Tab-separated table of N, CA and C in Angstrom:
chain	number	residue	atom	x	y	z
X	1	MET	N	-69.956	-164.931	25.867
X	1	MET	CA	-69.933	-163.908	26.887
X	1	MET	C	-69.881	-164.567	28.257
X	2	SER	N	-69.076	-164.036	29.121
X	2	SER	CA	-68.948	-164.638	30.445
X	2	SER	C	-70.112	-164.219	31.326
X	3	ASN	N	-70.444	-165.067	32.271
X	3	ASN	CA	-71.502	-164.752	33.217
X	3	ASN	C	-71.008	-163.728	34.211
X	4	LEU	N	-71.839	-162.745	34.502
X	4	LEU	CA	-71.500	-161.730	35.482
X	4	LEU	C	-72.077	-162.143	36.815
X	5	SER	N	-71.365	-161.899	37.872
X	5	SER	CA	-71.859	-162.224	39.199
X	5	SER	C	-71.377	-161.161	40.164
X	6	ILE	N	-72.286	-160.617	40.917
X	6	ILE	CA	-71.971	-159.592	41.889
X	6	ILE	C	-72.572	-160.043	43.204
X	7	SER	N	-71.812	-159.995	44.283
X	7	SER	CA	-72.339	-160.410	45.586
X	7	SER	C	-72.466	-159.207	46.499
X	8	PHE	N	-73.516	-159.187	47.287
X	8	PHE	CA	-73.770	-158.121	48.229
X	8	PHE	C	-74.161	-158.729	49.560
X	9	LYS	N	-73.963	-157.992	50.613
X	9	LYS	CA	-74.462	-158.365	51.938
X	9	LYS	C	-75.343	-157.217	52.417
X	10	PHE	N	-76.443	-157.525	53.066
X	10	PHE	CA	-77.224	-156.487	53.703
X	10	PHE	C	-77.686	-156.995	55.042
X	11	GLU	N	-77.892	-156.044	55.952
X	11	GLU	CA	-78.274	-156.428	57.305
X	11	GLU	C	-79.775	-156.557	57.408
X	12	ASN	N	-80.194	-157.611	58.043
X	12	ASN	CA	-81.593	-157.860	58.324
X	12	ASN	C	-81.922	-157.178	59.649
X	13	MET	N	-83.199	-157.096	59.984
X	13	MET	CA	-83.576	-156.516	61.261
X	13	MET	C	-82.956	-157.307	62.415
X	14	ASP	N	-82.856	-158.611	62.274
X	14	ASP	CA	-82.215	-159.459	63.263
X	14	ASP	C	-80.727	-159.473	62.947
X	15	LYS	N	-79.940	-158.856	63.786
X	15	LYS	CA	-78.507	-158.699	63.514
X	15	LYS	C	-77.773	-160.040	63.388
X	16	SER	N	-78.358	-161.125	63.879
X	16	SER	CA	-77.698	-162.430	63.774
X	16	SER	C	-77.854	-163.027	62.375
X	17	LEU	N	-78.779	-162.458	61.570
X	17	LEU	CA	-78.996	-162.955	60.213
X	17	LEU	C	-78.424	-161.964	59.202
X	18	THR	N	-77.477	-162.397	58.410
X	18	THR	CA	-76.953	-161.554	57.340
X	18	THR	C	-76.940	-162.379	56.064
X	19	PRO	N	-78.112	-162.521	55.435
X	19	PRO	CA	-78.187	-163.334	54.229
X	19	PRO	C	-77.365	-162.731	53.100
X	20	SER	N	-76.869	-163.580	52.259
X	20	SER	CA	-76.059	-163.151	51.135
X	20	SER	C	-76.936	-163.027	49.900
X	21	LEU	N	-76.972	-161.850	49.337
X	21	LEU	CA	-77.710	-161.596	48.108
X	21	LEU	C	-76.717	-161.594	46.964
X	22	SER	N	-77.001	-162.381	45.940
X	22	SER	CA	-76.145	-162.334	44.765
X	22	SER	C	-76.969	-161.882	43.576
X	23	VAL	N	-76.361	-161.066	42.748
X	23	VAL	CA	-76.945	-160.649	41.482
X	23	VAL	C	-76.064	-161.250	40.408
X	24	ARG	N	-76.690	-162.062	39.556
X	24	ARG	CA	-75.929	-162.781	38.541
X	24	ARG	C	-76.771	-162.923	37.287
X	25	GLN	N	-76.096	-163.293	36.221
X	25	GLN	CA	-76.822	-163.507	34.973
X	25	GLN	C	-77.738	-164.722	35.123
X	26	ALA	N	-78.967	-164.578	34.636
X	26	ALA	CA	-79.965	-165.646	34.741
X	26	ALA	C	-79.601	-166.824	33.857
X	27	GLN	N	-80.031	-167.992	34.284
X	27	GLN	CA	-79.860	-169.212	33.502
X	27	GLN	C	-81.174	-169.510	32.766
X	28	PRO	N	-81.098	-170.165	31.613
X	28	PRO	CA	-82.322	-170.454	30.842
X	28	PRO	C	-83.396	-171.200	31.628
X	29	ASP	N	-83.004	-172.055	32.557
X	29	ASP	CA	-84.002	-172.827	33.306
X	29	ASP	C	-84.667	-172.034	34.432
X	30	GLU	N	-84.361	-170.738	34.546
X	30	GLU	CA	-84.953	-169.909	35.596
X	30	GLU	C	-86.124	-169.058	35.101
X	31	ILE	N	-86.545	-169.276	33.867
X	31	ILE	CA	-87.606	-168.452	33.288
X	31	ILE	C	-88.874	-168.484	34.128
X	32	LEU	N	-89.293	-169.638	34.577
X	32	LEU	CA	-90.524	-169.705	35.373
X	32	LEU	C	-90.382	-169.012	36.723
X	33	LYS	N	-89.202	-169.062	37.314
X	33	LYS	CA	-88.967	-168.358	38.580
X	33	LYS	C	-89.054	-166.853	38.361
X	34	ILE	N	-88.498	-166.388	37.258
X	34	ILE	CA	-88.543	-164.961	36.939
X	34	ILE	C	-89.991	-164.530	36.680
X	35	LEU	N	-90.719	-165.333	35.927
X	35	LEU	CA	-92.120	-165.023	35.641
X	35	LEU	C	-92.938	-164.963	36.932
X	36	ARG	N	-92.688	-165.871	37.854
X	36	ARG	CA	-93.411	-165.869	39.135
X	36	ARG	C	-93.152	-164.565	39.887
X	37	VAL	N	-91.916	-164.096	39.906
X	37	VAL	CA	-91.582	-162.827	40.562
X	37	VAL	C	-92.358	-161.691	39.892
X	38	GLN	N	-92.375	-161.677	38.556
X	38	GLN	CA	-93.067	-160.613	37.832
X	38	GLN	C	-94.563	-160.606	38.135
X	39	ILE	N	-95.182	-161.769	38.084
X	39	ILE	CA	-96.623	-161.859	38.337
X	39	ILE	C	-96.951	-161.404	39.756
X	40	ASP	N	-96.192	-161.877	40.745
X	40	ASP	CA	-96.448	-161.486	42.131
X	40	ASP	C	-96.239	-159.985	42.320
X	41	ALA	N	-95.204	-159.435	41.707
X	41	ALA	CA	-94.940	-157.996	41.812
X	41	ALA	C	-96.087	-157.193	41.191
X	42	LEU	N	-96.526	-157.579	40.018
X	42	LEU	CA	-97.623	-156.864	39.367
X	42	LEU	C	-98.899	-156.914	40.201
X	43	ARG	N	-99.246	-158.088	40.680
X	43	ARG	CA	-100.514	-158.256	41.395
X	43	ARG	C	-100.522	-157.611	42.781
X	44	VAL	N	-99.361	-157.447	43.386
X	44	VAL	CA	-99.320	-156.874	44.737
X	44	VAL	C	-98.902	-155.401	44.717
X	45	LEU	N	-97.836	-155.089	44.010
X	45	LEU	CA	-97.263	-153.746	44.095
X	45	LEU	C	-97.975	-152.704	43.232
X	46	CYS	N	-98.675	-153.130	42.203
X	46	CYS	CA	-99.280	-152.175	41.260
X	46	CYS	C	-100.728	-151.815	41.572
X	47	VAL	N	-101.287	-152.364	42.651
X	47	VAL	CA	-102.713	-152.157	42.918
X	47	VAL	C	-103.070	-150.696	43.206
X	48	LYS	N	-102.134	-149.911	43.663
X	48	LYS	CA	-102.446	-148.510	43.954
X	48	LYS	C	-102.444	-147.642	42.693
X	49	ASP	N	-101.864	-148.153	41.609
X	49	ASP	CA	-101.713	-147.348	40.393
X	49	ASP	C	-102.557	-147.817	39.214
X	50	TYR	N	-102.989	-149.069	39.234
X	50	TYR	CA	-103.702	-149.637	38.089
X	50	TYR	C	-104.926	-150.416	38.547
X	51	SER	N	-105.906	-150.511	37.654
X	51	SER	CA	-107.099	-151.314	37.944
X	51	SER	C	-106.736	-152.796	37.870
X	52	LEU	N	-107.581	-153.633	38.426
X	52	LEU	CA	-107.344	-155.080	38.368
X	52	LEU	C	-107.311	-155.566	36.924
X	53	ASP	N	-108.169	-154.998	36.056
X	53	ASP	CA	-108.154	-155.373	34.640
X	53	ASP	C	-106.814	-155.023	33.991
X	54	GLN	N	-106.285	-153.844	34.312
X	54	GLN	CA	-104.988	-153.443	33.754
X	54	GLN	C	-103.869	-154.351	34.262
X	55	ILE	N	-103.899	-154.681	35.543
X	55	ILE	CA	-102.874	-155.561	36.116
X	55	ILE	C	-102.926	-156.930	35.454
X	56	GLU	N	-104.114	-157.489	35.318
X	56	GLU	CA	-104.224	-158.810	34.688
X	56	GLU	C	-103.804	-158.762	33.216
X	57	ALA	N	-104.034	-157.634	32.550
X	57	ALA	CA	-103.560	-157.484	31.164
X	57	ALA	C	-102.031	-157.482	31.128
X	58	LEU	N	-101.403	-156.845	32.114
X	58	LEU	CA	-99.938	-156.861	32.189
X	58	LEU	C	-99.415	-158.260	32.499
X	59	VAL	N	-100.099	-158.958	33.385
X	59	VAL	CA	-99.726	-160.346	33.692
X	59	VAL	C	-99.822	-161.190	32.427
X	60	ASP	N	-100.941	-161.074	31.705
X	60	ASP	CA	-101.119	-161.832	30.461
X	60	ASP	C	-100.035	-161.484	29.447
X	61	ARG	N	-99.677	-160.210	29.390
X	61	ARG	CA	-98.614	-159.759	28.464
X	61	ARG	C	-97.283	-160.429	28.807
X	62	ASN	N	-96.958	-160.495	30.092
X	62	ASN	CA	-95.704	-161.134	30.502
X	62	ASN	C	-95.730	-162.634	30.236
X	63	ILE	N	-96.855	-163.283	30.506
X	63	ILE	CA	-96.967	-164.720	30.234
X	63	ILE	C	-96.811	-164.972	28.742
X	64	SER	N	-97.439	-164.145	27.930
X	64	SER	CA	-97.338	-164.277	26.474
X	64	SER	C	-95.887	-164.087	26.013
X	65	HIS	N	-95.214	-163.115	26.614
X	65	HIS	CA	-93.803	-162.861	26.286
X	65	HIS	C	-92.961	-164.111	26.546
X	66	PHE	N	-93.193	-164.740	27.686
X	66	PHE	CA	-92.444	-165.944	28.022
X	66	PHE	C	-92.806	-167.105	27.108
X	67	SER	N	-94.063	-167.210	26.749
X	67	SER	CA	-94.475	-168.330	25.893
X	67	SER	C	-93.914	-168.194	24.479
X	68	ARG	N	-93.529	-166.967	24.106
X	68	ARG	CA	-92.913	-166.753	22.790
X	68	ARG	C	-91.385	-166.856	22.848
X	69	GLY	N	-90.851	-167.328	23.940
X	69	GLY	CA	-89.405	-167.507	24.020
X	69	GLY	C	-88.740	-166.735	25.122
X	70	GLY	N	-89.524	-166.091	25.929
X	70	GLY	CA	-88.954	-165.410	27.088
X	70	GLY	C	-88.068	-164.251	26.706
X	71	TYR	N	-86.940	-164.183	27.329
X	71	TYR	CA	-86.033	-163.065	27.159
X	71	TYR	C	-84.937	-163.353	26.132
X	72	ARG	N	-85.310	-164.033	25.062
X	72	ARG	CA	-84.347	-164.310	23.999
X	72	ARG	C	-83.815	-162.983	23.456
X	73	GLY	N	-82.510	-162.851	23.356
X	73	GLY	CA	-81.896	-161.621	22.868
X	73	GLY	C	-81.627	-160.605	23.957
X	74	GLU	N	-82.185	-160.812	25.123
X	74	GLU	CA	-81.973	-159.905	26.239
X	74	GLU	C	-80.938	-160.502	27.187
X	75	THR	N	-80.262	-159.635	27.911
X	75	THR	CA	-79.415	-160.105	28.996
X	75	THR	C	-80.202	-159.895	30.272
X	76	THR	N	-80.442	-160.983	30.983
X	76	THR	CA	-81.277	-160.945	32.176
X	76	THR	C	-80.437	-161.299	33.396
X	77	PHE	N	-80.654	-160.540	34.445
X	77	PHE	CA	-80.011	-160.783	35.730
X	77	PHE	C	-81.072	-161.216	36.731
X	78	VAL	N	-80.670	-162.035	37.681
X	78	VAL	CA	-81.543	-162.384	38.799
X	78	VAL	C	-80.853	-162.002	40.097
X	79	ALA	N	-81.677	-161.644	41.069
X	79	ALA	CA	-81.212	-161.455	42.442
X	79	ALA	C	-81.636	-162.704	43.189
X	80	GLU	N	-80.672	-163.316	43.829
X	80	GLU	CA	-80.926	-164.577	44.521
X	80	GLU	C	-80.547	-164.410	45.988
X	81	LEU	N	-81.469	-164.787	46.840
X	81	LEU	CA	-81.266	-164.699	48.284
X	81	LEU	C	-81.513	-166.073	48.868
X	82	GLU	N	-80.478	-166.664	49.440
X	82	GLU	CA	-80.569	-168.001	50.025
X	82	GLU	C	-81.209	-168.986	49.048
X	83	ASN	N	-80.680	-168.996	47.813
X	83	ASN	CA	-81.105	-169.900	46.733
X	83	ASN	C	-82.527	-169.677	46.243
X	84	VAL	N	-83.101	-168.503	46.504
X	84	VAL	CA	-84.438	-168.161	46.025
X	84	VAL	C	-84.318	-166.921	45.137
X	85	VAL	N	-84.885	-166.987	43.922
X	85	VAL	CA	-84.889	-165.839	43.027
X	85	VAL	C	-85.925	-164.850	43.558
X	86	VAL	N	-85.459	-163.640	43.915
X	86	VAL	CA	-86.335	-162.632	44.508
X	86	VAL	C	-86.491	-161.402	43.622
X	87	GLY	N	-85.792	-161.371	42.484
X	87	GLY	CA	-85.903	-160.230	41.581
X	87	GLY	C	-85.203	-160.520	40.277
X	88	ALA	N	-85.501	-159.689	39.274
X	88	ALA	CA	-84.878	-159.845	37.968
X	88	ALA	C	-84.841	-158.507	37.245
X	89	SER	N	-83.861	-158.358	36.373
X	89	SER	CA	-83.763	-157.184	35.508
X	89	SER	C	-83.250	-157.643	34.153
X	90	SER	N	-83.598	-156.880	33.112
X	90	SER	CA	-83.187	-157.264	31.757
X	90	SER	C	-82.820	-156.040	30.934
X	91	LEU	N	-81.881	-156.253	30.030
X	91	LEU	CA	-81.435	-155.232	29.090
X	91	LEU	C	-81.570	-155.788	27.685
X	92	LEU	N	-82.199	-155.013	26.820
X	92	LEU	CA	-82.319	-155.358	25.402
X	92	LEU	C	-81.873	-154.144	24.615
X	93	GLY	N	-80.697	-154.225	24.032
X	93	GLY	CA	-80.148	-153.071	23.326
X	93	GLY	C	-79.919	-151.941	24.296
X	94	HIS	N	-80.537	-150.784	24.018
X	94	HIS	CA	-80.400	-149.626	24.905
X	94	HIS	C	-81.630	-149.439	25.795
X	95	ARG	N	-82.438	-150.498	25.930
X	95	ARG	CA	-83.666	-150.420	26.730
X	95	ARG	C	-83.623	-151.365	27.928
X	96	ILE	N	-84.031	-150.847	29.060
X	96	ILE	CA	-84.274	-151.697	30.219
X	96	ILE	C	-85.658	-152.289	29.987
X	97	SER	N	-85.729	-153.593	29.874
X	97	SER	CA	-87.019	-154.211	29.592
X	97	SER	C	-87.689	-154.739	30.851
X	98	ALA	N	-86.954	-154.806	31.956
X	98	ALA	CA	-87.577	-155.288	33.191
X	98	ALA	C	-86.706	-154.996	34.399
X	99	VAL	N	-87.342	-154.599	35.476
X	99	VAL	CA	-86.781	-154.642	36.828
X	99	VAL	C	-87.971	-154.979	37.720
X	100	TYR	N	-87.988	-156.184	38.240
X	100	TYR	CA	-89.076	-156.658	39.097
X	100	TYR	C	-88.489	-157.220	40.383
X	101	ILE	N	-89.161	-156.921	41.488
X	101	ILE	CA	-88.777	-157.459	42.796
X	101	ILE	C	-90.003	-158.132	43.393
X	102	HIS	N	-89.817	-159.319	43.949
X	102	HIS	CA	-90.931	-159.989	44.623
X	102	HIS	C	-91.398	-159.088	45.774
X	103	PRO	N	-92.707	-158.946	45.956
X	103	PRO	CA	-93.226	-158.031	46.984
X	103	PRO	C	-92.698	-158.276	48.395
X	104	LEU	N	-92.377	-159.508	48.748
X	104	LEU	CA	-91.845	-159.774	50.086
X	104	LEU	C	-90.438	-159.198	50.284
X	105	TYR	N	-89.778	-158.830	49.198
X	105	TYR	CA	-88.399	-158.340	49.278
X	105	TYR	C	-88.270	-156.923	48.746
X	106	ASN	N	-89.398	-156.261	48.549
X	106	ASN	CA	-89.414	-154.902	48.030
X	106	ASN	C	-88.840	-153.924	49.053
X	107	ARG	N	-88.241	-152.863	48.558
X	107	ARG	CA	-87.709	-151.759	49.368
X	107	ARG	C	-86.581	-152.202	50.304
X	108	GLN	N	-85.748	-153.130	49.806
X	108	GLN	CA	-84.575	-153.569	50.562
X	108	GLN	C	-83.289	-153.323	49.784
X	109	GLY	N	-83.358	-152.544	48.698
X	109	GLY	CA	-82.172	-152.236	47.903
X	109	GLY	C	-81.899	-153.234	46.791
X	110	ILE	N	-82.722	-154.254	46.661
X	110	ILE	CA	-82.492	-155.287	45.650
X	110	ILE	C	-82.713	-154.726	44.252
X	111	GLY	N	-83.761	-153.924	44.084
X	111	GLY	CA	-84.016	-153.299	42.784
X	111	GLY	C	-82.864	-152.412	42.351
X	112	SER	N	-82.288	-151.687	43.298
X	112	SER	CA	-81.135	-150.827	42.989
X	112	SER	C	-79.953	-151.655	42.508
X	113	GLN	N	-79.724	-152.789	43.139
X	113	GLN	CA	-78.613	-153.643	42.733
X	113	GLN	C	-78.858	-154.264	41.358
X	114	LEU	N	-80.104	-154.630	41.071
X	114	LEU	CA	-80.417	-155.167	39.746
X	114	LEU	C	-80.287	-154.090	38.674
X	115	LEU	N	-80.722	-152.871	38.979
X	115	LEU	CA	-80.574	-151.770	38.027
X	115	LEU	C	-79.098	-151.451	37.819
X	116	ASP	N	-78.309	-151.469	38.888
X	116	ASP	CA	-76.866	-151.244	38.763
X	116	ASP	C	-76.228	-152.274	37.824
X	117	ALA	N	-76.655	-153.525	37.909
X	117	ALA	CA	-76.103	-154.568	37.043
X	117	ALA	C	-76.408	-154.269	35.579
X	118	VAL	N	-77.635	-153.833	35.292
X	118	VAL	CA	-78.017	-153.495	33.922
X	118	VAL	C	-77.230	-152.270	33.435
X	119	GLU	N	-77.114	-151.253	34.282
X	119	GLU	CA	-76.385	-150.045	33.892
X	119	GLU	C	-74.903	-150.352	33.662
X	120	HIS	N	-74.328	-151.179	34.518
X	120	HIS	CA	-72.925	-151.568	34.361
X	120	HIS	C	-72.722	-152.309	33.034
X	121	LEU	N	-73.621	-153.220	32.728
X	121	LEU	CA	-73.544	-153.948	31.467
X	121	LEU	C	-73.664	-152.995	30.284
X	122	ALA	N	-74.590	-152.050	30.356
X	122	ALA	CA	-74.749	-151.068	29.279
X	122	ALA	C	-73.454	-150.291	29.069
X	123	CYS	N	-72.837	-149.852	30.152
X	123	CYS	CA	-71.566	-149.115	30.035
X	123	CYS	C	-70.486	-149.987	29.407
X	124	SER	N	-70.436	-151.260	29.786
X	124	SER	CA	-69.420	-152.159	29.221
X	124	SER	C	-69.634	-152.373	27.727
X	125	ARG	N	-70.859	-152.138	27.266
X	125	ARG	CA	-71.187	-152.255	25.839
X	125	ARG	C	-71.153	-150.901	25.129
X	126	ASN	N	-70.618	-149.890	25.815
X	126	ASN	CA	-70.523	-148.533	25.281
X	126	ASN	C	-71.877	-147.929	24.912
X	127	ILE	N	-72.902	-148.299	25.649
X	127	ILE	CA	-74.222	-147.702	25.472
X	127	ILE	C	-74.252	-146.435	26.321
X	128	ARG	N	-74.468	-145.307	25.668
X	128	ARG	CA	-74.429	-144.021	26.377
X	128	ARG	C	-75.717	-143.716	27.144
X	129	THR	N	-76.846	-144.055	26.545
X	129	THR	CA	-78.131	-143.672	27.123
X	129	THR	C	-79.039	-144.898	27.225
X	130	LEU	N	-79.637	-145.059	28.395
X	130	LEU	CA	-80.618	-146.124	28.586
X	130	LEU	C	-82.012	-145.526	28.609
X	131	ARG	N	-82.949	-146.280	28.075
X	131	ARG	CA	-84.361	-145.891	28.065
X	131	ARG	C	-85.166	-146.962	28.783
X	132	VAL	N	-86.282	-146.546	29.353
X	132	VAL	CA	-87.179	-147.479	30.020
X	132	VAL	C	-88.607	-146.959	29.907
X	133	THR	N	-89.527	-147.875	29.710
X	133	THR	CA	-90.948	-147.560	29.801
X	133	THR	C	-91.358	-147.949	31.213
X	134	ALA	N	-91.509	-146.942	32.073
X	134	ALA	CA	-91.765	-147.190	33.496
X	134	ALA	C	-93.256	-147.221	33.783
X	135	SER	N	-93.647	-148.187	34.580
X	135	SER	CA	-95.020	-148.193	35.085
X	135	SER	C	-95.168	-147.023	36.048
X	136	LEU	N	-96.404	-146.656	36.342
X	136	LEU	CA	-96.627	-145.607	37.339
X	136	LEU	C	-96.056	-146.026	38.684
X	137	THR	N	-96.076	-147.326	38.956
X	137	THR	CA	-95.548	-147.857	40.215
X	137	THR	C	-94.032	-147.717	40.278
X	138	ALA	N	-93.360	-147.992	39.170
X	138	ALA	CA	-91.897	-147.962	39.139
X	138	ALA	C	-91.328	-146.569	38.878
X	139	PHE	N	-92.161	-145.644	38.435
X	139	PHE	CA	-91.690	-144.302	38.103
X	139	PHE	C	-90.860	-143.650	39.218
X	140	PRO	N	-91.323	-143.630	40.483
X	140	PRO	CA	-90.509	-142.993	41.535
X	140	PRO	C	-89.134	-143.652	41.707
X	141	PHE	N	-89.069	-144.963	41.529
X	141	PHE	CA	-87.798	-145.690	41.634
X	141	PHE	C	-86.811	-145.179	40.578
X	142	TYR	N	-87.244	-145.149	39.329
X	142	TYR	CA	-86.350	-144.698	38.258
X	142	TYR	C	-85.985	-143.227	38.415
X	143	LYS	N	-86.942	-142.413	38.827
X	143	LYS	CA	-86.666	-140.989	39.034
X	143	LYS	C	-85.585	-140.806	40.101
X	144	ALA	N	-85.690	-141.568	41.193
X	144	ALA	CA	-84.689	-141.496	42.267
X	144	ALA	C	-83.315	-141.961	41.789
X	145	LYS	N	-83.279	-142.768	40.738
X	145	LYS	CA	-82.016	-143.281	40.195
X	145	LYS	C	-81.481	-142.408	39.060
X	146	GLY	N	-82.080	-141.236	38.864
X	146	GLY	CA	-81.556	-140.280	37.896
X	146	GLY	C	-82.158	-140.341	36.509
X	147	TYR	N	-83.205	-141.118	36.329
X	147	TYR	CA	-83.865	-141.183	35.023
X	147	TYR	C	-84.771	-139.968	34.862
X	148	GLN	N	-84.767	-139.406	33.660
X	148	GLN	CA	-85.542	-138.212	33.341
X	148	GLN	C	-86.766	-138.587	32.513
X	149	ILE	N	-87.841	-137.861	32.722
X	149	ILE	CA	-89.062	-138.082	31.942
X	149	ILE	C	-88.840	-137.596	30.513
X	150	VAL	N	-89.211	-138.446	29.560
X	150	VAL	CA	-89.155	-138.086	28.153
X	150	VAL	C	-90.566	-137.797	27.654
X	151	ASP	N	-91.512	-138.647	28.022
X	151	ASP	CA	-92.877	-138.521	27.526
X	151	ASP	C	-93.787	-139.459	28.309
X	152	GLU	N	-95.058	-139.255	28.155
X	152	GLU	CA	-96.038	-140.201	28.682
X	152	GLU	C	-96.447	-141.109	27.533
X	153	SER	N	-96.713	-142.369	27.838
X	153	SER	CA	-97.149	-143.297	26.796
X	153	SER	C	-98.200	-144.229	27.372
X	154	HIS	N	-98.706	-145.087	26.520
X	154	HIS	CA	-99.688	-146.086	26.943
X	154	HIS	C	-99.370	-147.412	26.281
X	155	LEU	N	-99.416	-148.469	27.047
X	155	LEU	CA	-99.445	-149.797	26.454
X	155	LEU	C	-100.910	-150.046	26.116
X	156	VAL	N	-101.152	-150.592	24.952
X	156	VAL	CA	-102.519	-150.892	24.550
X	156	VAL	C	-102.619	-152.397	24.364
X	157	THR	N	-103.522	-153.012	25.111
X	157	THR	CA	-103.682	-154.467	25.051
X	157	THR	C	-104.432	-154.865	23.790
X	158	LYS	N	-104.444	-156.142	23.513
X	158	LYS	CA	-105.157	-156.649	22.332
X	158	LYS	C	-106.648	-156.348	22.410
X	159	ASP	N	-107.171	-156.129	23.630
X	159	ASP	CA	-108.581	-155.782	23.819
X	159	ASP	C	-108.819	-154.268	23.831
X	160	GLY	N	-107.761	-153.504	23.594
X	160	GLY	CA	-107.892	-152.051	23.538
X	160	GLY	C	-107.782	-151.338	24.879
X	161	LEU	N	-107.461	-152.064	25.932
X	161	LEU	CA	-107.288	-151.464	27.253
X	161	LEU	C	-105.998	-150.652	27.255
X	162	ARG	N	-106.077	-149.410	27.710
X	162	ARG	CA	-104.900	-148.526	27.752
X	162	ARG	C	-104.294	-148.539	29.148
X	163	ILE	N	-102.968	-148.692	29.206
X	163	ILE	CA	-102.246	-148.741	30.473
X	163	ILE	C	-101.193	-147.641	30.440
X	164	ARG	N	-101.374	-146.649	31.289
X	164	ARG	CA	-100.492	-145.472	31.297
X	164	ARG	C	-99.099	-145.821	31.804
X	165	CYS	N	-98.090	-145.304	31.092
X	165	CYS	CA	-96.681	-145.499	31.441
X	165	CYS	C	-95.933	-144.185	31.256
X	166	ILE	N	-94.707	-144.153	31.725
X	166	ILE	CA	-93.851	-142.985	31.582
X	166	ILE	C	-92.572	-143.407	30.862
X	167	GLU	N	-92.275	-142.755	29.740
X	167	GLU	CA	-91.019	-143.004	29.024
X	167	GLU	C	-89.925	-142.199	29.713
X	168	MET	N	-88.812	-142.858	30.039
X	168	MET	CA	-87.724	-142.217	30.761
X	168	MET	C	-86.382	-142.571	30.118
X	169	MET	N	-85.376	-141.764	30.426
X	169	MET	CA	-84.029	-142.055	29.935
X	169	MET	C	-82.987	-141.527	30.914
X	170	LYS	N	-81.792	-142.091	30.787
X	170	LYS	CA	-80.671	-141.667	31.631
X	170	LYS	C	-79.379	-141.851	30.852
X	171	GLN	N	-78.529	-140.849	30.919
X	171	GLN	CA	-77.202	-140.987	30.320
X	171	GLN	C	-76.339	-141.739	31.324
X	172	VAL	N	-75.893	-142.949	30.935
X	172	VAL	CA	-75.107	-143.783	31.846
X	172	VAL	C	-73.627	-143.775	31.515
X	173	LEU	N	-73.296	-143.359	30.301
X	173	LEU	CA	-71.900	-143.310	29.879
X	173	LEU	C	-71.635	-141.919	29.359
X	174	SER	N	-70.791	-141.179	30.052
X	174	SER	CA	-70.499	-139.804	29.665
X	174	SER	C	-69.607	-139.759	28.433
X	175	ALA	N	-69.867	-138.782	27.601
X	175	ALA	CA	-68.991	-138.551	26.435
X	175	ALA	C	-67.727	-137.862	26.934
X	176	TYR	N	-66.608	-138.286	26.423
X	176	TYR	CA	-65.333	-137.688	26.855
X	176	TYR	C	-64.837	-136.699	25.842
């Protein structure tokens, strides 16, 4: 499979700076960079929706996922800004398994571009409907992108801690 690469430009507050953001397929040696983005996003962005124990359980879950081989079987994209990985998204079958943005780069359209890359890939694979288990923090993002609520669910940690999530779906490929 060929590597996908999409380039975007966005304006910074300082009009003299127009950094180039690229969204491309992740390389195997970028796993630790992706994990760092996920951990920072969880610890900073999720504090309004989850307890510290729940956040640390999610961090441990992501670290465990990486220690078992990372995103093997998934197609993962990274958003790179001036040679720094600032976000990542992943697709596994018909499920979005991740969209994370480093907190310093949140709310700049990077998440939308990473989600677009996953949706585009799904369409190229003739996947009609995408599903995602959204955190309470990410729920408004997915809702704004046209994802519909299917159900409420909970991730349950090995210690029995329950973490509330929202199951969502979106038809990305119309039937003709």
